[in-house]
mmCIF file of C-alpha atoms and ligand atoms in Angstrom:
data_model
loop_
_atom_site.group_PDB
_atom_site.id
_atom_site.type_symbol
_atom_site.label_atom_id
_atom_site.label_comp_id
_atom_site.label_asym_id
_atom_site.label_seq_id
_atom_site.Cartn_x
_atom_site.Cartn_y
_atom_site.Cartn_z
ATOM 1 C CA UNK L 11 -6.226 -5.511 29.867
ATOM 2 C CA UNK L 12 -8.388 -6.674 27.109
ATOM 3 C CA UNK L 13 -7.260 -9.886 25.162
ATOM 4 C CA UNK L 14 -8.848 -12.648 23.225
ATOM 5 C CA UNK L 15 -8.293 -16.016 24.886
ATOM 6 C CA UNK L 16 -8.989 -19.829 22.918
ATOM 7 C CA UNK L 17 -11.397 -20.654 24.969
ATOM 8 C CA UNK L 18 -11.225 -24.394 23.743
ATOM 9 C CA UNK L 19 -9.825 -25.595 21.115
ATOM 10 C CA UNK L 20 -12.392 -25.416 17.839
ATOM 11 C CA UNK L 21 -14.058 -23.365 15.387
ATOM 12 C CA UNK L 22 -13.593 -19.180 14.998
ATOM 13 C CA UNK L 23 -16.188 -18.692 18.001
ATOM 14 C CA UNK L 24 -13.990 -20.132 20.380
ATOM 15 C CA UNK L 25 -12.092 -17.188 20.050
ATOM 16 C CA UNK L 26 -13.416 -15.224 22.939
ATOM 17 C CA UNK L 27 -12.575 -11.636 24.350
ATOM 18 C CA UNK L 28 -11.433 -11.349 28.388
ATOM 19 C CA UNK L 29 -10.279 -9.453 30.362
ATOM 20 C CA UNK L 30 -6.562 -10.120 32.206
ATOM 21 C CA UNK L 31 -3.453 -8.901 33.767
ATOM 22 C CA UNK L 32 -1.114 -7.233 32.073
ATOM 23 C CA UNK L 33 1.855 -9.774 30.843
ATOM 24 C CA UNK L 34 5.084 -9.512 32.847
ATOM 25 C CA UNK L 35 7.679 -8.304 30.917
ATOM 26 C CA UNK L 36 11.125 -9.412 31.828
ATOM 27 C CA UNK L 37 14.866 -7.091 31.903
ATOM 28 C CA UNK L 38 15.360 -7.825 28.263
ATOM 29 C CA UNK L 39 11.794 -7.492 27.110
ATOM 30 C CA UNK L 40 9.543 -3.833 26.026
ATOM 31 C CA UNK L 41 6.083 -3.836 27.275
ATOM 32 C CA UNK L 42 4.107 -2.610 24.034
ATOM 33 C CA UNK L 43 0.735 -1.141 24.131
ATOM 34 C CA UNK L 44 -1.096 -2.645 20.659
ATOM 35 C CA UNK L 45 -2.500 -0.793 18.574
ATOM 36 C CA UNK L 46 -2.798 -3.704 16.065
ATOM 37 C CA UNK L 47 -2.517 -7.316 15.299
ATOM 38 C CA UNK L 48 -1.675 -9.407 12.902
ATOM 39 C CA UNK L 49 -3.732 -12.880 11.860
ATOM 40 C CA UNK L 50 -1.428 -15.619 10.368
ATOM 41 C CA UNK L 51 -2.235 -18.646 9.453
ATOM 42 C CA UNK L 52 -0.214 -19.979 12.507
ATOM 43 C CA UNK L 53 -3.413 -18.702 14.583
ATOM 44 C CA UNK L 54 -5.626 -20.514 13.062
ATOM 45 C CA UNK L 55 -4.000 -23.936 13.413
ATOM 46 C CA UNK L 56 -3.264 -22.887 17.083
ATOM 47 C CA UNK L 57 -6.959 -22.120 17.552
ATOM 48 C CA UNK L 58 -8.162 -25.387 16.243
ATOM 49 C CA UNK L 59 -5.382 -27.036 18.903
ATOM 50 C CA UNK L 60 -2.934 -28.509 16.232
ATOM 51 C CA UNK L 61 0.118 -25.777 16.906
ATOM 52 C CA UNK L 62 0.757 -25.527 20.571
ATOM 53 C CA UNK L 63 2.780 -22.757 21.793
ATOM 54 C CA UNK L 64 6.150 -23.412 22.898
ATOM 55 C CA UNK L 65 6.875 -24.154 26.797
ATOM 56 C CA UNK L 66 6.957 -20.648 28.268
ATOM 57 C CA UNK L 67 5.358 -18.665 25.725
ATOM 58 C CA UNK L 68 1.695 -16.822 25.851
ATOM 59 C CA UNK L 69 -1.607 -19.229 25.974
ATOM 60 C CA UNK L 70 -2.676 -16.584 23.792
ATOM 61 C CA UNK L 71 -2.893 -16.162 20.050
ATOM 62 C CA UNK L 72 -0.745 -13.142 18.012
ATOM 63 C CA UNK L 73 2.286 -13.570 16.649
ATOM 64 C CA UNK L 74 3.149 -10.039 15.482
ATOM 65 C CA UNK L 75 1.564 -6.475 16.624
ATOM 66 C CA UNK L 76 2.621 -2.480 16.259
ATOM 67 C CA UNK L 77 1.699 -0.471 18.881
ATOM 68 C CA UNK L 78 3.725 2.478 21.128
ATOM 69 C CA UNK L 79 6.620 1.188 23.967
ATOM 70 C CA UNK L 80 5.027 1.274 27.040
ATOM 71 C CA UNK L 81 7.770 0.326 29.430
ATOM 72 C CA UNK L 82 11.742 -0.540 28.581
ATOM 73 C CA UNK L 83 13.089 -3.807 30.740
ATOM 74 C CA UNK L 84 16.289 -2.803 32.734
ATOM 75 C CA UNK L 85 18.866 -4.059 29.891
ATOM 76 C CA UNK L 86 17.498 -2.741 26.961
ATOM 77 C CA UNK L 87 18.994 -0.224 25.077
ATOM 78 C CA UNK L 88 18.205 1.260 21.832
ATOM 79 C CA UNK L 89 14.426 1.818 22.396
ATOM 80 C CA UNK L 90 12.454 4.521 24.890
ATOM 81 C CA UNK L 91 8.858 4.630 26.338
ATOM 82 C CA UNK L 92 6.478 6.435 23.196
ATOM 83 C CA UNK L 93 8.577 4.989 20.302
ATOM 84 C CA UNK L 94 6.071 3.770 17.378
ATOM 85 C CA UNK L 95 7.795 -0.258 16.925
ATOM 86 C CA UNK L 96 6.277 -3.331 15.327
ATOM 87 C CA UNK L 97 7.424 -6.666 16.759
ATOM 88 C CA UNK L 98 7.343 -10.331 16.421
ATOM 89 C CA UNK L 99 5.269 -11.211 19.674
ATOM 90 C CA UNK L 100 6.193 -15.397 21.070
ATOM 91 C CA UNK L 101 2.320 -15.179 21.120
ATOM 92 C CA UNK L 102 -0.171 -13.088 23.246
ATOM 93 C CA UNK L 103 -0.555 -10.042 20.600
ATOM 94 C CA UNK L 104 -4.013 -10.542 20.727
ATOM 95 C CA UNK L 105 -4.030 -8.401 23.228
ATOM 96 C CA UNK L 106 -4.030 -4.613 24.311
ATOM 97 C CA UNK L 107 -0.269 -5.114 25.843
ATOM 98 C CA UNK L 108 2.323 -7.761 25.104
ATOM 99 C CA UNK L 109 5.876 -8.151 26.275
ATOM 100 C CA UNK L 110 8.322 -8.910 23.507
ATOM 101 C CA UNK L 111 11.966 -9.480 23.497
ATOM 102 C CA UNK L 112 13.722 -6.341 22.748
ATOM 103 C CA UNK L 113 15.657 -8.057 19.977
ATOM 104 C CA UNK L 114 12.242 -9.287 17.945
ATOM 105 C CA UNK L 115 11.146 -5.023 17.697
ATOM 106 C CA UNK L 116 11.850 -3.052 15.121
ATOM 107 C CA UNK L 117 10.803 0.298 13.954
ATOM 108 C CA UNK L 118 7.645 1.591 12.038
ATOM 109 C CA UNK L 119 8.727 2.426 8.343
ATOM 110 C CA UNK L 120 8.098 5.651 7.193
ATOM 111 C CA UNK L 121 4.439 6.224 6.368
ATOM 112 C CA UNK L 122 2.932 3.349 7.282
ATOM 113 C CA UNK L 123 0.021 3.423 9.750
ATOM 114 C CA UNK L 124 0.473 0.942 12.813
ATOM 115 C CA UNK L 125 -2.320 -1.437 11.697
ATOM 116 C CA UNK L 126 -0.217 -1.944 8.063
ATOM 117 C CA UNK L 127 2.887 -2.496 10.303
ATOM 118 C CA UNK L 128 1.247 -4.939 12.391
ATOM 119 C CA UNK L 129 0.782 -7.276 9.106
ATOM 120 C CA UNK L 130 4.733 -7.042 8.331
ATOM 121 C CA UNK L 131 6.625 -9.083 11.094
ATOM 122 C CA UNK L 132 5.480 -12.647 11.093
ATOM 123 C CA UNK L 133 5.686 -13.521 7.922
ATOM 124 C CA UNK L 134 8.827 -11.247 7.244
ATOM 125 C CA UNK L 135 10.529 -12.906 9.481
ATOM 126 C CA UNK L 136 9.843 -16.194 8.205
ATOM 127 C CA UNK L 137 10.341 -15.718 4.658
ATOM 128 C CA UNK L 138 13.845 -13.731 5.741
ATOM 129 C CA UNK L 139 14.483 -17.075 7.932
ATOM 130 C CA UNK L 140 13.797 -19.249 5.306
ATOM 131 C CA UNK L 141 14.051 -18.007 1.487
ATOM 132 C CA UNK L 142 16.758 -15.204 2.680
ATOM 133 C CA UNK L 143 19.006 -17.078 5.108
ATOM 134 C CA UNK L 144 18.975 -20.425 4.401
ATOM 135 C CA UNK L 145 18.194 -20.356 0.776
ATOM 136 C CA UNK L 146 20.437 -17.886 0.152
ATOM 137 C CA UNK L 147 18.056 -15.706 -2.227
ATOM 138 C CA UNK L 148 20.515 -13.813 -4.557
ATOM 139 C CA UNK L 149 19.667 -11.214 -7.074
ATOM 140 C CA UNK L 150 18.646 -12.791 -10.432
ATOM 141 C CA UNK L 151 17.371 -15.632 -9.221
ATOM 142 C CA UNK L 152 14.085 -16.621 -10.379
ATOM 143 C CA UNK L 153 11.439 -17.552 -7.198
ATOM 144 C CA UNK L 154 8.200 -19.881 -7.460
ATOM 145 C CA UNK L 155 5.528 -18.068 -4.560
ATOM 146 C CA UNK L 156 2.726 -20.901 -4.248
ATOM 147 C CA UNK L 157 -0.046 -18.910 -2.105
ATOM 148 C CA UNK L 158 1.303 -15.786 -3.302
ATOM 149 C CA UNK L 159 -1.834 -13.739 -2.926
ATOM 150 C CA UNK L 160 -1.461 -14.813 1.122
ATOM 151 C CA UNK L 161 0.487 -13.613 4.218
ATOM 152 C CA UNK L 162 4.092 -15.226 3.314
ATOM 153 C CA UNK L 163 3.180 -15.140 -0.826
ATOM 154 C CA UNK L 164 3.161 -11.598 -0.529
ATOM 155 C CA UNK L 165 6.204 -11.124 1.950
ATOM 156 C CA UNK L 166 7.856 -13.889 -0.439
ATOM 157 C CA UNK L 167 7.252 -11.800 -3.466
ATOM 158 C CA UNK L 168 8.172 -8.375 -1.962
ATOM 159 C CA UNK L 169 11.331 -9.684 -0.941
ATOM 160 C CA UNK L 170 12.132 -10.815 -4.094
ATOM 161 C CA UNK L 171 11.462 -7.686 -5.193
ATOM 162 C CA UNK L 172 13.566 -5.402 -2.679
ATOM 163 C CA UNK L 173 16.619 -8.203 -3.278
ATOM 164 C CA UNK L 174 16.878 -8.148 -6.885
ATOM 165 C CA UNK L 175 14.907 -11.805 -7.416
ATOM 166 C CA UNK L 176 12.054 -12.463 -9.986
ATOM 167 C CA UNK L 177 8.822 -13.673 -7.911
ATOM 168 C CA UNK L 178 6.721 -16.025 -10.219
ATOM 169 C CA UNK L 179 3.043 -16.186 -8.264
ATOM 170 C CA UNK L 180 0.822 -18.782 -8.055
ATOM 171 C CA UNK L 181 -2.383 -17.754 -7.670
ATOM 172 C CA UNK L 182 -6.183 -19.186 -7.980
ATOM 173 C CA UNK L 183 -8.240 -16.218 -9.617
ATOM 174 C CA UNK L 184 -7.444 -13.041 -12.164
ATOM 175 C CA UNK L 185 -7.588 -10.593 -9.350
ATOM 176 C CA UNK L 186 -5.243 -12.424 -7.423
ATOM 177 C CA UNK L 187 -3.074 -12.387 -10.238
ATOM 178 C CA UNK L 188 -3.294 -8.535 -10.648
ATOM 179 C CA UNK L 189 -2.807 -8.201 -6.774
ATOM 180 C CA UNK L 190 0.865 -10.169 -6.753
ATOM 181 C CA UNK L 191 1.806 -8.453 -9.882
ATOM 182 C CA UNK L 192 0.944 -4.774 -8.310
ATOM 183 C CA UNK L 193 3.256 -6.655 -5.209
ATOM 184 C CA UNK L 194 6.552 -7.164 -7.852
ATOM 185 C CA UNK L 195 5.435 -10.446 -9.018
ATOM 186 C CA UNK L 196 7.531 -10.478 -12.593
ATOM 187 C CA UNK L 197 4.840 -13.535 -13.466
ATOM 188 C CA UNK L 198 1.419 -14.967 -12.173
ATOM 189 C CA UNK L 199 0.188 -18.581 -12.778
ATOM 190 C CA UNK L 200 -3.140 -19.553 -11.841
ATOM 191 C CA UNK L 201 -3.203 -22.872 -10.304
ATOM 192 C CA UNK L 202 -6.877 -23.367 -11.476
ATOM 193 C CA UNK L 203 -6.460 -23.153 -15.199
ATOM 194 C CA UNK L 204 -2.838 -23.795 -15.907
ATOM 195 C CA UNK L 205 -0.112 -26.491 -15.865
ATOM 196 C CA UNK L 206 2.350 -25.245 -13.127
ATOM 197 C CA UNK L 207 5.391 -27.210 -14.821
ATOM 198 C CA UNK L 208 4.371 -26.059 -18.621
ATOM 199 C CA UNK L 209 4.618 -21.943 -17.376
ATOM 200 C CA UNK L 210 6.946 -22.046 -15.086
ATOM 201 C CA UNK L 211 9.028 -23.627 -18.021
ATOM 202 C CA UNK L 212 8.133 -21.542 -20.430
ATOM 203 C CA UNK L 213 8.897 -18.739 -18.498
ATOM 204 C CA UNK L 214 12.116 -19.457 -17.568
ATOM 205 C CA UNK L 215 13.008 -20.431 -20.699
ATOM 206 C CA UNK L 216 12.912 -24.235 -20.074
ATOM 207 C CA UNK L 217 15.272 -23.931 -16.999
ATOM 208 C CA UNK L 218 12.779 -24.323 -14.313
ATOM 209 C CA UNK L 219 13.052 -22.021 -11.242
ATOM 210 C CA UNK L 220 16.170 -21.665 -8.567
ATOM 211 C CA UNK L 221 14.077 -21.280 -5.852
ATOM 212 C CA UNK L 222 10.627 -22.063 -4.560
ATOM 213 C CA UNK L 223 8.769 -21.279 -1.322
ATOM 214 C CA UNK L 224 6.016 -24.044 -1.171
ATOM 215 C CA UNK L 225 3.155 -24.089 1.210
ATOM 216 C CA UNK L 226 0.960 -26.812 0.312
ATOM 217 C CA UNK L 227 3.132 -30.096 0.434
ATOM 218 C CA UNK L 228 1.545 -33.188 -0.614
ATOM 219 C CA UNK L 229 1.425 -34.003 -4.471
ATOM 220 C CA UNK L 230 2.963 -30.261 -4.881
ATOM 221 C CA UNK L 231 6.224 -31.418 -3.024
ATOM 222 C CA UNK L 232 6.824 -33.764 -6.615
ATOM 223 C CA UNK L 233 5.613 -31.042 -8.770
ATOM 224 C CA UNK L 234 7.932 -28.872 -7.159
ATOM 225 C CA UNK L 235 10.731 -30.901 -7.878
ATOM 226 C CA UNK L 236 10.141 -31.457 -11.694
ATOM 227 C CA UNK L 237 9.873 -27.503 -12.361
ATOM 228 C CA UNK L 238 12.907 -27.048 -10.517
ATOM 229 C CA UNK L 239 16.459 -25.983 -11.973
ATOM 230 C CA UNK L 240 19.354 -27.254 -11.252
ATOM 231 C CA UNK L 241 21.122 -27.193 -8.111
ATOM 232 C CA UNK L 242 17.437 -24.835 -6.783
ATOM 233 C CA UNK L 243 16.384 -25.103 -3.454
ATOM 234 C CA UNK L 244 12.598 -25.823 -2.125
ATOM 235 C CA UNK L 245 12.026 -23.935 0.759
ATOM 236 C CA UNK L 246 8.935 -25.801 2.978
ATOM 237 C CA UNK L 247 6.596 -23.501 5.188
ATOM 238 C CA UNK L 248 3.811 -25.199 5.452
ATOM 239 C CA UNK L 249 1.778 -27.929 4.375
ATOM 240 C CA UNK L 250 -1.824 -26.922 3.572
ATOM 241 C CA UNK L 251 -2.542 -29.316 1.108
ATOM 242 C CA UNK L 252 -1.224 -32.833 2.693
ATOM 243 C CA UNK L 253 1.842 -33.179 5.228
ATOM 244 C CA UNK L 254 3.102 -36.472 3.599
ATOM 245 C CA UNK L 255 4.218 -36.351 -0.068
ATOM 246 C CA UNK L 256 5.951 -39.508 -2.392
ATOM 247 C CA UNK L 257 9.004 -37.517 -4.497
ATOM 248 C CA UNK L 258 11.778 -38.938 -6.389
ATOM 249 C CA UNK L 259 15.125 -39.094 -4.677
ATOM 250 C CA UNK L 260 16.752 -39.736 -8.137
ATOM 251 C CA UNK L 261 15.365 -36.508 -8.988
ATOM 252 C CA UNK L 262 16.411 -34.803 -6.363
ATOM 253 C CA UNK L 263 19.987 -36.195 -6.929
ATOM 254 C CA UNK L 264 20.115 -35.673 -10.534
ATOM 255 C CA UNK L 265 19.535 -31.771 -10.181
ATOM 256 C CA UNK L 266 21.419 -31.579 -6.954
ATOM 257 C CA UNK L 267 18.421 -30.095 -5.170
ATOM 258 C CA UNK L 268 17.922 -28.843 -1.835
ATOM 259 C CA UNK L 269 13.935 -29.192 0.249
ATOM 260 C CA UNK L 270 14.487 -27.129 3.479
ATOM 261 C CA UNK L 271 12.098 -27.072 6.052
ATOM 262 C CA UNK L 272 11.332 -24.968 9.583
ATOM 263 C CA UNK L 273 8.674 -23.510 11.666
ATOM 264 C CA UNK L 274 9.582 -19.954 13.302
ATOM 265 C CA UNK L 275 7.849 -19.978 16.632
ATOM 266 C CA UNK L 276 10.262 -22.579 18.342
ATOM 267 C CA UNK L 277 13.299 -20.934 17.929
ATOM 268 C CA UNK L 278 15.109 -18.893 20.455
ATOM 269 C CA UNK L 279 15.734 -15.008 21.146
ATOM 270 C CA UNK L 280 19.125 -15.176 19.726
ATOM 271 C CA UNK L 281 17.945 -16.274 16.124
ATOM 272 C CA UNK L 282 15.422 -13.969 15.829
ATOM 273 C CA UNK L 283 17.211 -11.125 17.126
ATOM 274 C CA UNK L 284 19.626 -12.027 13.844
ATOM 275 C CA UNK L 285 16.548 -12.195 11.686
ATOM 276 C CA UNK L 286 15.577 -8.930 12.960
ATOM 277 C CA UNK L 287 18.844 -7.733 12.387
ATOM 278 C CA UNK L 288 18.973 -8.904 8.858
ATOM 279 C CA UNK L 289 15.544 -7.571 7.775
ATOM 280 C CA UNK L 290 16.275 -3.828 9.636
ATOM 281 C CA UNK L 291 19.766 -3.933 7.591
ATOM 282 C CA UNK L 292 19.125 -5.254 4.248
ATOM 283 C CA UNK L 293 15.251 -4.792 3.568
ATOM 284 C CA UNK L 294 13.415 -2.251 5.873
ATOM 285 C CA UNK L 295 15.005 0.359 3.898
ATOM 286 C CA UNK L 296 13.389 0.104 0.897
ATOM 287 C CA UNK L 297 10.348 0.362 3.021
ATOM 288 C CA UNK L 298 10.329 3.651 3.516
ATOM 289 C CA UNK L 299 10.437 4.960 0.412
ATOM 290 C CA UNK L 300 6.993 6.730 -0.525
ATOM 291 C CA UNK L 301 6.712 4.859 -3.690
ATOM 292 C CA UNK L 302 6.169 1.748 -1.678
ATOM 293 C CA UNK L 303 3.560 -0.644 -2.205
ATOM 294 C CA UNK L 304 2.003 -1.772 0.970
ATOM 295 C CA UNK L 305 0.488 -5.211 1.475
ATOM 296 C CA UNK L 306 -3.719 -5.069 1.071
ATOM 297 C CA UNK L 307 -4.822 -4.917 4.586
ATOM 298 C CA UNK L 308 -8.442 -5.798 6.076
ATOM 299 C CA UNK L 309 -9.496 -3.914 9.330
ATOM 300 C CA UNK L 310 -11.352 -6.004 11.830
ATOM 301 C CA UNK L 311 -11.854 -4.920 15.820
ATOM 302 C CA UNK L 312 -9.929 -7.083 18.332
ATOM 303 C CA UNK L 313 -13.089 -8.389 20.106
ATOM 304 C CA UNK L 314 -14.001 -10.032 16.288
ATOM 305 C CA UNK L 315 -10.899 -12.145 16.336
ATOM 306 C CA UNK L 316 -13.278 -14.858 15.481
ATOM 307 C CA UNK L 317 -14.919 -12.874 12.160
ATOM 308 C CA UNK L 318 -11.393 -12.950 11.005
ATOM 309 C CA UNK L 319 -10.631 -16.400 11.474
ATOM 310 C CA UNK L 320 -13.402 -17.075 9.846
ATOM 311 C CA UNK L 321 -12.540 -14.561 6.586
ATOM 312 C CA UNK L 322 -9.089 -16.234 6.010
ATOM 313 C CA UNK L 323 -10.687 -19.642 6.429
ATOM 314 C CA UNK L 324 -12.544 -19.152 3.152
ATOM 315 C CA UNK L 325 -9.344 -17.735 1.463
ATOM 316 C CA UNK L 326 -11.668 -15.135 0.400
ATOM 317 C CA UNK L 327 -9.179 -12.492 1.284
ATOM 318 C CA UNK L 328 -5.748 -11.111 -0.389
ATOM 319 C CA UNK L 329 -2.822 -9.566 1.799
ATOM 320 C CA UNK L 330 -3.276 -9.611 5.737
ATOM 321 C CA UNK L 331 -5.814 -9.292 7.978
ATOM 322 C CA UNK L 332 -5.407 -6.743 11.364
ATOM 323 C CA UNK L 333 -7.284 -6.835 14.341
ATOM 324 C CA UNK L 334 -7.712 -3.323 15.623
ATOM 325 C CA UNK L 335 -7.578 -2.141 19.317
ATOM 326 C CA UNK L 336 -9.557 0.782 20.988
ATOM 327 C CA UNK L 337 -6.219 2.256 21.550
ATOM 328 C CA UNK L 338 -5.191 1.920 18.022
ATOM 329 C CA UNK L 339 -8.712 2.727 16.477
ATOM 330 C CA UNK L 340 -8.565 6.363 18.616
ATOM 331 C CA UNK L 341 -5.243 7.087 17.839
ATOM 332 C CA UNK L 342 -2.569 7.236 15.202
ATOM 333 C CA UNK L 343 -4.496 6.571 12.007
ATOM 334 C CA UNK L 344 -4.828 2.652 11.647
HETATM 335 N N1 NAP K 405 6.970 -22.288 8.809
HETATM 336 C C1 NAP K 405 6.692 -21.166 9.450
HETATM 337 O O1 NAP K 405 7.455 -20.704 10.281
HETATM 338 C C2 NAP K 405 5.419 -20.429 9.129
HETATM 339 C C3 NAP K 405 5.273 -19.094 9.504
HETATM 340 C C4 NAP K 405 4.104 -18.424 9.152
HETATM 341 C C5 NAP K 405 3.097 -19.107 8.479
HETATM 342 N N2 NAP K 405 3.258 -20.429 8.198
HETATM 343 C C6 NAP K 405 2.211 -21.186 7.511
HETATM 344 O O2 NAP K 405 2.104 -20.709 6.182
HETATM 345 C C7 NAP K 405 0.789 -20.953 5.716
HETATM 346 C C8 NAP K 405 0.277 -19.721 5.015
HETATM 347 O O3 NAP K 405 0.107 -18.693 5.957
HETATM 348 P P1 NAP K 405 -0.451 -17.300 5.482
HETATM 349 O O4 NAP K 405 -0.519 -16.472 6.715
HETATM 350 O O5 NAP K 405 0.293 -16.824 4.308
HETATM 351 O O6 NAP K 405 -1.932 -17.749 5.042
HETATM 352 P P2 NAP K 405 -2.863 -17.096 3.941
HETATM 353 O O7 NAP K 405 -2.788 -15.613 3.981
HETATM 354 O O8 NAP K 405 -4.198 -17.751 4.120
HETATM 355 O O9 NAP K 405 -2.228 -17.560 2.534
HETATM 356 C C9 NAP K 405 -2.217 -18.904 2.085
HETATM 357 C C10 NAP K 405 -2.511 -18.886 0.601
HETATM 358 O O10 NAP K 405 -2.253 -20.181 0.057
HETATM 359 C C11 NAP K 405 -3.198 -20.439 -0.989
HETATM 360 N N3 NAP K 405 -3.559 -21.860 -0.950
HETATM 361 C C12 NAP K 405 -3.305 -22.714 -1.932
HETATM 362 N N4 NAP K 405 -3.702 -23.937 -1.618
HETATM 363 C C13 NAP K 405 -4.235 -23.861 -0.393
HETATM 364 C C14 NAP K 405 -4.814 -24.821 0.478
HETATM 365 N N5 NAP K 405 -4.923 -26.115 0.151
HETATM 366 N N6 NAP K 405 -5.291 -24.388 1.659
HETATM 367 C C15 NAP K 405 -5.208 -23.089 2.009
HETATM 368 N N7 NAP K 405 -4.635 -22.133 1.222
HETATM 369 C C16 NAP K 405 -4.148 -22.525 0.034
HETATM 370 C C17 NAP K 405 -4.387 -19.542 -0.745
HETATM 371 O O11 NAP K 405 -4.611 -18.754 -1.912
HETATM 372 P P3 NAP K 405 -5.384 -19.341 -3.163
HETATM 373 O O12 NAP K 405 -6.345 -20.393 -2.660
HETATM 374 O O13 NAP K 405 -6.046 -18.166 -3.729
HETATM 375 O O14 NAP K 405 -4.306 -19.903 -4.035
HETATM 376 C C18 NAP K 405 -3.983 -18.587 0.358
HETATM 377 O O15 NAP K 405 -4.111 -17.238 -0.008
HETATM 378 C C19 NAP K 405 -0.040 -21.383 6.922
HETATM 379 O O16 NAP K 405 -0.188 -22.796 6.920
HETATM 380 C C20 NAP K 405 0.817 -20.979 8.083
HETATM 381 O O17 NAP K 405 0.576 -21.788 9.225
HETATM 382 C C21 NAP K 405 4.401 -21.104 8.492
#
């Protein structure tokens, strides 16, 4: 099969198209023939050799894909050979097969194309993980989205939505603005010509937010604390900004926060099958309702991994971006 490999570790162009076996897929694994892939922004640190996969997982990039089921492993049940599924991969879905753990599949939503399915998983997953879970997101609750024009920003604020929470999104131009708002965003801020604290407190009436799903770290992690309400909870995803940050424990204790942290990759079959679980029950549904609004999506053909890379680099884009197969370019309308 065809796959893109990291050649080294290093700039987009490492990113290099080869040709392979097909992955072995064990008795509680599908083999899925991709149609599309997702790019996260867990690639592109893997790329430049900062995110290792874990032991036993794929050398090669992809975290999520949709595709058909090529092949069932001898325990699974629930799924058959032709069935239209998106997945999150344990890497490899740069490819034109991957094997996945049957519990980490779940089905196409009504309407949607494979490559708009193949931007879902990863970062639904995580934000379900994170803000859903372990936050306990609960309907009314008002929700800071820094990067909300992004992969998890938009999964964040869509969530929200579906759940009965009102996404706040902080954004860096007017048109990302209009994007998160089109996405269920009750509230945009833009990070380049306002004061965070000053909206979000005049927005919420001087209480400060109950939740917020922070990607940037660094001075933000502070920020984050001071436009805060009581007893909120700051869920961590990623630090894009700095890793290291100086905050107030007295804060903290005075408003009884929470910071919660986690990466998704490292954790086992068992807790994503419940993640799964908990998406397919409580927000898939809402998915397939016509009057959906779909995440932007930007088309690129597997073999330019690298020209993708390179787009999300310059944070030029909104929404996801999907690298496309042969098999998913001649078929089924991605
Ligand atoms: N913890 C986990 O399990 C997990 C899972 C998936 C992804 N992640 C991490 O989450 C992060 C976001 O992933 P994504 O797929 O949503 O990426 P993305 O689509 O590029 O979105 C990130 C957004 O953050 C905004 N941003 C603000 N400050 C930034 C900065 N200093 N550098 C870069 N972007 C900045 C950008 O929009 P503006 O510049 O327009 O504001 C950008 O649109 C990545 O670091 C990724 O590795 C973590």
């Amino acid at each position: 099969m065809r796959a893109i490999a990291i050649t080294q570790p290093g700039d987009p162009d490492v990113l290099q198209p080869r040709i392979g076996p097909l992955p072995a897929a064990g008795p509680d694994d599908v083999l899925i023939r991709v149609a599309a892939a997702g790019v996260n922004g867990p690639d592109l640190a893997q790329r430049r050799g900062h995110y290792d996969p874990p032991p036993g997982a794929s050398p090669l990039p992809g975290l999520e894909v949709a595709g058909v089921i090529a092949a069932c492993g001898k325990t699974v049940s629930g799924w058959r050979e032709g069935d239209r599924v998106m997945a999150l991969t344990n890497g490899g879905g740069y490819a034109e097969y991957v094997a996945v753990p049957a519990g980490q599949v779940l089905p196409v939503p009504q309407n949607w194309s494979l490559a708009e399915a193949a931007a879902l998983p990863e970062t639904w997953f995580t934000v379900t993980q994170t803000l859903v879970m372990r936050a306990a997101l609960a309907p009314g609750m008002t929700v800071l989205v820094h990067g909300g024009s992004g992969g998890i920003g938009g999964a964040a604020i869509q969530i929200c939505a579906i759940l009965g929470a009102r996404a706040i999104a902080v954004v860096s131009s007017p048109e990302k603005a209009a994007y998160c708002r089109a996405l269920g965003a009750v509230a945009s801020i833009d990070r380049t010509r306002e004061d965070l604290i000053e909206r979000v407190m005049a927005i919420t009436d001087g209480k400060g937010v109950d939740r917020v799903v922070d990607l940037i770290g660094g001075d933000m992690a502070a920020t984050n604390i001071d436009l805060s309400a009581r007893r909120g909870h700051i869920v961590q995803i990623a630090t894009l900004g700095n890793a290291s940050a100086t905050i107030s424990l007295r804060k903290m204790m005075a408003k009884e926060l929470t910071l919660s942290g986690s990466t998704l990759r490292p954790q086992d079959a068992a807790t994503k099958a419940t993640i799964a679980a908990r998406i397919r029950a409580d927000l898939l549904p809402a998915l397939n309702s016509p009057e959906w609004i779909k995440p932007h999506i930007e088309r690129f053909p597997l073999d330019d991994a690298a020209g993708a890379h390179r787009l999300m680099e310059t944070r030029g884009h909104r929404g996801k971006l999907v690298l496309v197969t042969a098999f998913g370019a001649a078929g089924d309308g991605t």
